[in-house]
PDB file of C-alpha atoms in Angstrom:
ATOM      1  CA  MET A   1      44.174  -1.443  25.003  1.00 58.00           C
ATOM      2  CA  THR A   2      47.171  -2.040  22.776  1.00 63.00           C
ATOM      3  CA  LYS A   3      48.146  -0.981  19.306  1.00 63.00           C
ATOM      4  CA  ASN A   4      47.442  -4.547  18.181  1.00 72.00           C
ATOM      5  CA  ASP A   5      43.713  -4.070  18.870  1.00 82.00           C
ATOM      6  CA  PHE A   6      43.396  -2.470  15.404  1.00 81.00           C
ATOM      7  CA  ILE A   7      44.577  -3.561  11.977  1.00 83.00           C
ATOM      8  CA  PHE A   8      45.342   0.029  10.984  1.00 84.00           C
ATOM      9  CA  ASP A   9      47.785   2.457  12.591  1.00 80.00           C
ATOM     10  CA  LYS A  10      45.557   5.469  11.840  1.00 80.00           C
ATOM     11  CA  THR A  11      41.806   5.827  11.469  1.00 82.00           C
ATOM     12  CA  GLU A  12      42.413   7.437   8.062  1.00 83.00           C
ATOM     13  CA  GLU A  13      43.648   4.052   6.828  1.00 82.00           C
ATOM     14  CA  SER A  14      40.374   2.265   7.622  1.00 88.00           C
ATOM     15  CA  PRO A  15      38.167   2.073   4.491  1.00 92.00           C
ATOM     16  CA  GLY A  16      35.051   1.466   6.587  1.00 90.00           C
ATOM     17  CA  PHE A  17      35.681   4.500   8.775  1.00 92.00           C
ATOM     18  CA  LEU A  18      36.444   6.686   5.747  1.00 93.00           C
ATOM     19  CA  LEU A  19      33.251   5.515   4.055  1.00 94.00           C
ATOM     20  CA  TRP A  20      31.335   6.331   7.246  1.00 95.00           C
ATOM     21  CA  GLN A  21      32.766   9.873   7.311  1.00 95.00           C
ATOM     22  CA  VAL A  22      32.145  10.552   3.614  1.00 95.00           C
ATOM     23  CA  THR A  23      28.618   9.137   3.829  1.00 96.00           C
ATOM     24  CA  ASN A  24      27.780  11.423   6.753  1.00 97.00           C
ATOM     25  CA  LEU A  25      29.184  14.493   4.987  1.00 97.00           C
ATOM     26  CA  TRP A  26      27.301  13.643   1.785  1.00 97.00           C
ATOM     27  CA  GLN A  27      24.025  12.957   3.609  1.00 97.00           C
ATOM     28  CA  ARG A  28      24.320  16.279   5.448  1.00 98.00           C
ATOM     29  CA  GLU A  29      24.622  18.097   2.104  1.00 98.00           C
ATOM     30  CA  ILE A  30      21.734  16.120   0.596  1.00 98.00           C
ATOM     31  CA  LYS A  31      19.546  16.965   3.590  1.00 98.00           C
ATOM     32  CA  LYS A  32      20.251  20.687   3.131  1.00 98.00           C
ATOM     33  CA  ALA A  33      19.608  20.518  -0.618  1.00 98.00           C
ATOM     34  CA  LEU A  34      16.267  18.737  -0.179  1.00 99.00           C
ATOM     35  CA  GLU A  35      14.907  21.166   2.428  1.00 98.00           C
ATOM     36  CA  LYS A  36      13.568  23.485  -0.273  1.00 97.00           C
ATOM     37  CA  TYR A  37      11.404  20.614  -1.565  1.00 98.00           C
ATOM     38  CA  ASP A  38      10.267  19.627   1.948  1.00 98.00           C
ATOM     39  CA  LEU A  39      11.648  16.119   1.384  1.00 99.00           C
ATOM     40  CA  THR A  40      13.691  13.815   3.563  1.00 98.00           C
ATOM     41  CA  HIS A  41      16.429  11.774   1.934  1.00 98.00           C
ATOM     42  CA  SER A  42      14.291   8.612   2.109  1.00 98.00           C
ATOM     43  CA  GLN A  43      11.340  10.423   0.544  1.00 99.00           C
ATOM     44  CA  PHE A  44      13.594  11.677  -2.239  1.00 99.00           C
ATOM     45  CA  VAL A  45      15.045   8.220  -2.905  1.00 98.00           C
ATOM     46  CA  LEU A  46      11.573   6.707  -3.214  1.00 98.00           C
ATOM     47  CA  LEU A  47      10.270   9.555  -5.412  1.00 98.00           C
ATOM     48  CA  ALA A  48      13.321   9.450  -7.685  1.00 98.00           C
ATOM     49  CA  SER A  49      13.137   5.659  -7.933  1.00 98.00           C
ATOM     50  CA  LEU A  50       9.423   5.813  -8.703  1.00 98.00           C
ATOM     51  CA  LEU A  51      10.151   8.359 -11.440  1.00 98.00           C
ATOM     52  CA  TRP A  52      12.854   6.073 -12.874  1.00 97.00           C
ATOM     53  CA  LEU A  53      10.864   2.843 -12.642  1.00 96.00           C
ATOM     54  CA  SER A  54       7.731   4.495 -14.079  1.00 94.00           C
ATOM     55  CA  LYS A  55       9.643   5.217 -17.284  1.00 92.00           C
ATOM     56  CA  GLU A  56      10.282   1.485 -17.681  1.00 86.00           C
ATOM     57  CA  ASN A  57       7.031   0.026 -16.278  1.00 81.00           C
ATOM     58  CA  GLU A  58       3.411   1.095 -16.292  1.00 77.00           C
ATOM     59  CA  SER A  59       2.755  -0.509 -12.931  1.00 86.00           C
ATOM     60  CA  VAL A  60       5.204  -0.034 -10.052  1.00 94.00           C
ATOM     61  CA  THR A  61       4.433  -1.773  -6.770  1.00 94.00           C
ATOM     62  CA  GLN A  62       5.569  -0.876  -3.273  1.00 94.00           C
ATOM     63  CA  ILE A  63       7.607  -4.068  -3.101  1.00 94.00           C
ATOM     64  CA  THR A  64       9.342  -3.222  -6.395  1.00 94.00           C
ATOM     65  CA  LEU A  65      10.276   0.154  -4.911  1.00 96.00           C
ATOM     66  CA  SER A  66      11.484  -1.527  -1.738  1.00 97.00           C
ATOM     67  CA  PHE A  67      13.735  -3.921  -3.680  1.00 97.00           C
ATOM     68  CA  HIS A  68      14.997  -1.174  -5.975  1.00 97.00           C
ATOM     69  CA  THR A  69      15.914   1.217  -3.159  1.00 98.00           C
ATOM     70  CA  LYS A  70      17.009  -1.418  -0.631  1.00 98.00           C
ATOM     71  CA  ILE A  71      14.654   0.213   1.903  1.00 98.00           C
ATOM     72  CA  ASP A  72      12.819  -2.421   3.940  1.00 97.00           C
ATOM     73  CA  PRO A  73       9.138  -2.923   3.031  1.00 96.00           C
ATOM     74  CA  MET A  74       7.713  -1.516   6.296  1.00 97.00           C
ATOM     75  CA  THR A  75       9.773   1.676   6.057  1.00 98.00           C
ATOM     76  CA  THR A  76       8.884   1.970   2.369  1.00 97.00           C
ATOM     77  CA  SER A  77       5.197   1.767   3.263  1.00 96.00           C
ATOM     78  CA  THR A  78       5.547   4.385   6.013  1.00 98.00           C
ATOM     79  CA  VAL A  79       7.455   6.828   3.805  1.00 98.00           C
ATOM     80  CA  LEU A  80       5.016   6.314   0.920  1.00 98.00           C
ATOM     81  CA  ARG A  81       2.118   7.067   3.260  1.00 97.00           C
ATOM     82  CA  THR A  82       3.778  10.407   4.077  1.00 98.00           C
ATOM     83  CA  LEU A  83       4.327  11.146   0.377  1.00 99.00           C
ATOM     84  CA  GLN A  84       0.669  10.328  -0.253  1.00 98.00           C
ATOM     85  CA  LYS A  85      -0.413  12.778   2.475  1.00 98.00           C
ATOM     86  CA  LYS A  86       1.763  15.424   0.800  1.00 98.00           C
ATOM     87  CA  GLY A  87      -0.085  14.772  -2.469  1.00 98.00           C
ATOM     88  CA  LEU A  88       3.043  13.593  -4.306  1.00 99.00           C
ATOM     89  CA  ILE A  89       1.961   9.999  -4.980  1.00 98.00           C
ATOM     90  CA  LYS A  90      -1.185   7.895  -5.331  1.00 97.00           C
ATOM     91  CA  ARG A  91      -1.425   4.332  -4.031  1.00 94.00           C
ATOM     92  CA  GLN A  92      -4.056   1.823  -5.061  1.00 91.00           C
ATOM     93  CA  GLU A  93      -4.651  -1.911  -5.040  1.00 86.00           C
ATOM     94  CA  HIS A  94      -2.913  -3.821  -7.802  1.00 79.00           C
ATOM     95  CA  LEU A  95      -5.291  -4.968 -10.546  1.00 79.00           C
ATOM     96  CA  THR A  96      -4.382  -8.658 -10.345  1.00 80.00           C
ATOM     97  CA  ASP A  97      -2.729  -9.042  -6.924  1.00 77.00           C
ATOM     98  CA  THR A  98      -4.901  -7.764  -4.075  1.00 75.00           C
ATOM     99  CA  ARG A  99      -1.976  -8.068  -1.642  1.00 82.00           C
ATOM    100  CA  ALA A 100       0.076  -5.559  -3.640  1.00 83.00           C
ATOM    101  CA  LYS A 101      -0.256  -1.815  -3.955  1.00 87.00           C
ATOM    102  CA  THR A 102       0.706   0.111  -7.068  1.00 93.00           C
ATOM    103  CA  VAL A 103       2.282   3.523  -6.681  1.00 96.00           C
ATOM    104  CA  LYS A 104       2.102   6.435  -9.124  1.00 96.00           C
ATOM    105  CA  LEU A 105       3.453   9.953  -9.043  1.00 98.00           C
ATOM    106  CA  THR A 106       0.892  12.734  -9.068  1.00 98.00           C
ATOM    107  CA  THR A 107       1.510  15.694 -11.380  1.00 98.00           C
ATOM    108  CA  ASP A 108       2.959  17.628  -8.423  1.00 98.00           C
ATOM    109  CA  GLY A 109       4.989  14.587  -7.400  1.00 98.00           C
ATOM    110  CA  GLN A 110       6.503  14.292 -10.858  1.00 98.00           C
ATOM    111  CA  LYS A 111       7.410  18.001 -10.909  1.00 98.00           C
ATOM    112  CA  ILE A 112       9.026  17.830  -7.459  1.00 98.00           C
ATOM    113  CA  ALA A 113      10.837  14.585  -8.304  1.00 98.00           C
ATOM    114  CA  ILE A 114      12.317  16.038 -11.506  1.00 98.00           C
ATOM    115  CA  LEU A 115      13.469  19.220  -9.743  1.00 99.00           C
ATOM    116  CA  ALA A 116      14.878  17.319  -6.762  1.00 99.00           C
ATOM    117  CA  VAL A 117      16.728  14.828  -8.993  1.00 99.00           C
ATOM    118  CA  LYS A 118      18.338  17.710 -10.864  1.00 98.00           C
ATOM    119  CA  THR A 119      19.376  19.336  -7.570  1.00 98.00           C
ATOM    120  CA  VAL A 120      20.802  16.111  -6.139  1.00 98.00           C
ATOM    121  CA  GLU A 121      22.628  15.220  -9.364  1.00 98.00           C
ATOM    122  CA  GLU A 122      24.230  18.693  -9.401  1.00 98.00           C
ATOM    123  CA  LEU A 123      25.225  18.303  -5.756  1.00 98.00           C
ATOM    124  CA  ASP A 124      26.635  14.824  -6.429  1.00 97.00           C
ATOM    125  CA  GLY A 125      28.691  16.219  -9.307  1.00 97.00           C
ATOM    126  CA  ILE A 126      30.244  18.825  -7.025  1.00 96.00           C
ATOM    127  CA  PHE A 127      30.601  16.601  -3.953  1.00 96.00           C
ATOM    128  CA  PHE A 128      32.206  13.649  -5.716  1.00 94.00           C
ATOM    129  CA  GLN A 129      34.396  15.715  -8.045  1.00 92.00           C
TER     130      GLN A 129
END
């Protein structure tokens, strides 16, 4: 292996490596912050996105959530199933498209989502300061 194998002289000069490190540090902090709500990061992202999208649309589908969060449809479905078991969301067939499922926050889901968003936004403010 020679020095010419890398574009950068030091790992600290590599934007991709720095992004990797910062992302891991941030995700570790998010994971700790969400423990008190018994949520994983993926569960939080879907709940928060559902809260956001519900303010703009009456009907939010699983595929809309998948596109919005950039979480693949199968993973979205799996995570939503877990949130449904926790009583935080309700899923039902779409009124006009039987292939689609609409997703709604339950009262508990909305409360948890609002609290978790506040916690994560506070953490983001400190972390990215």
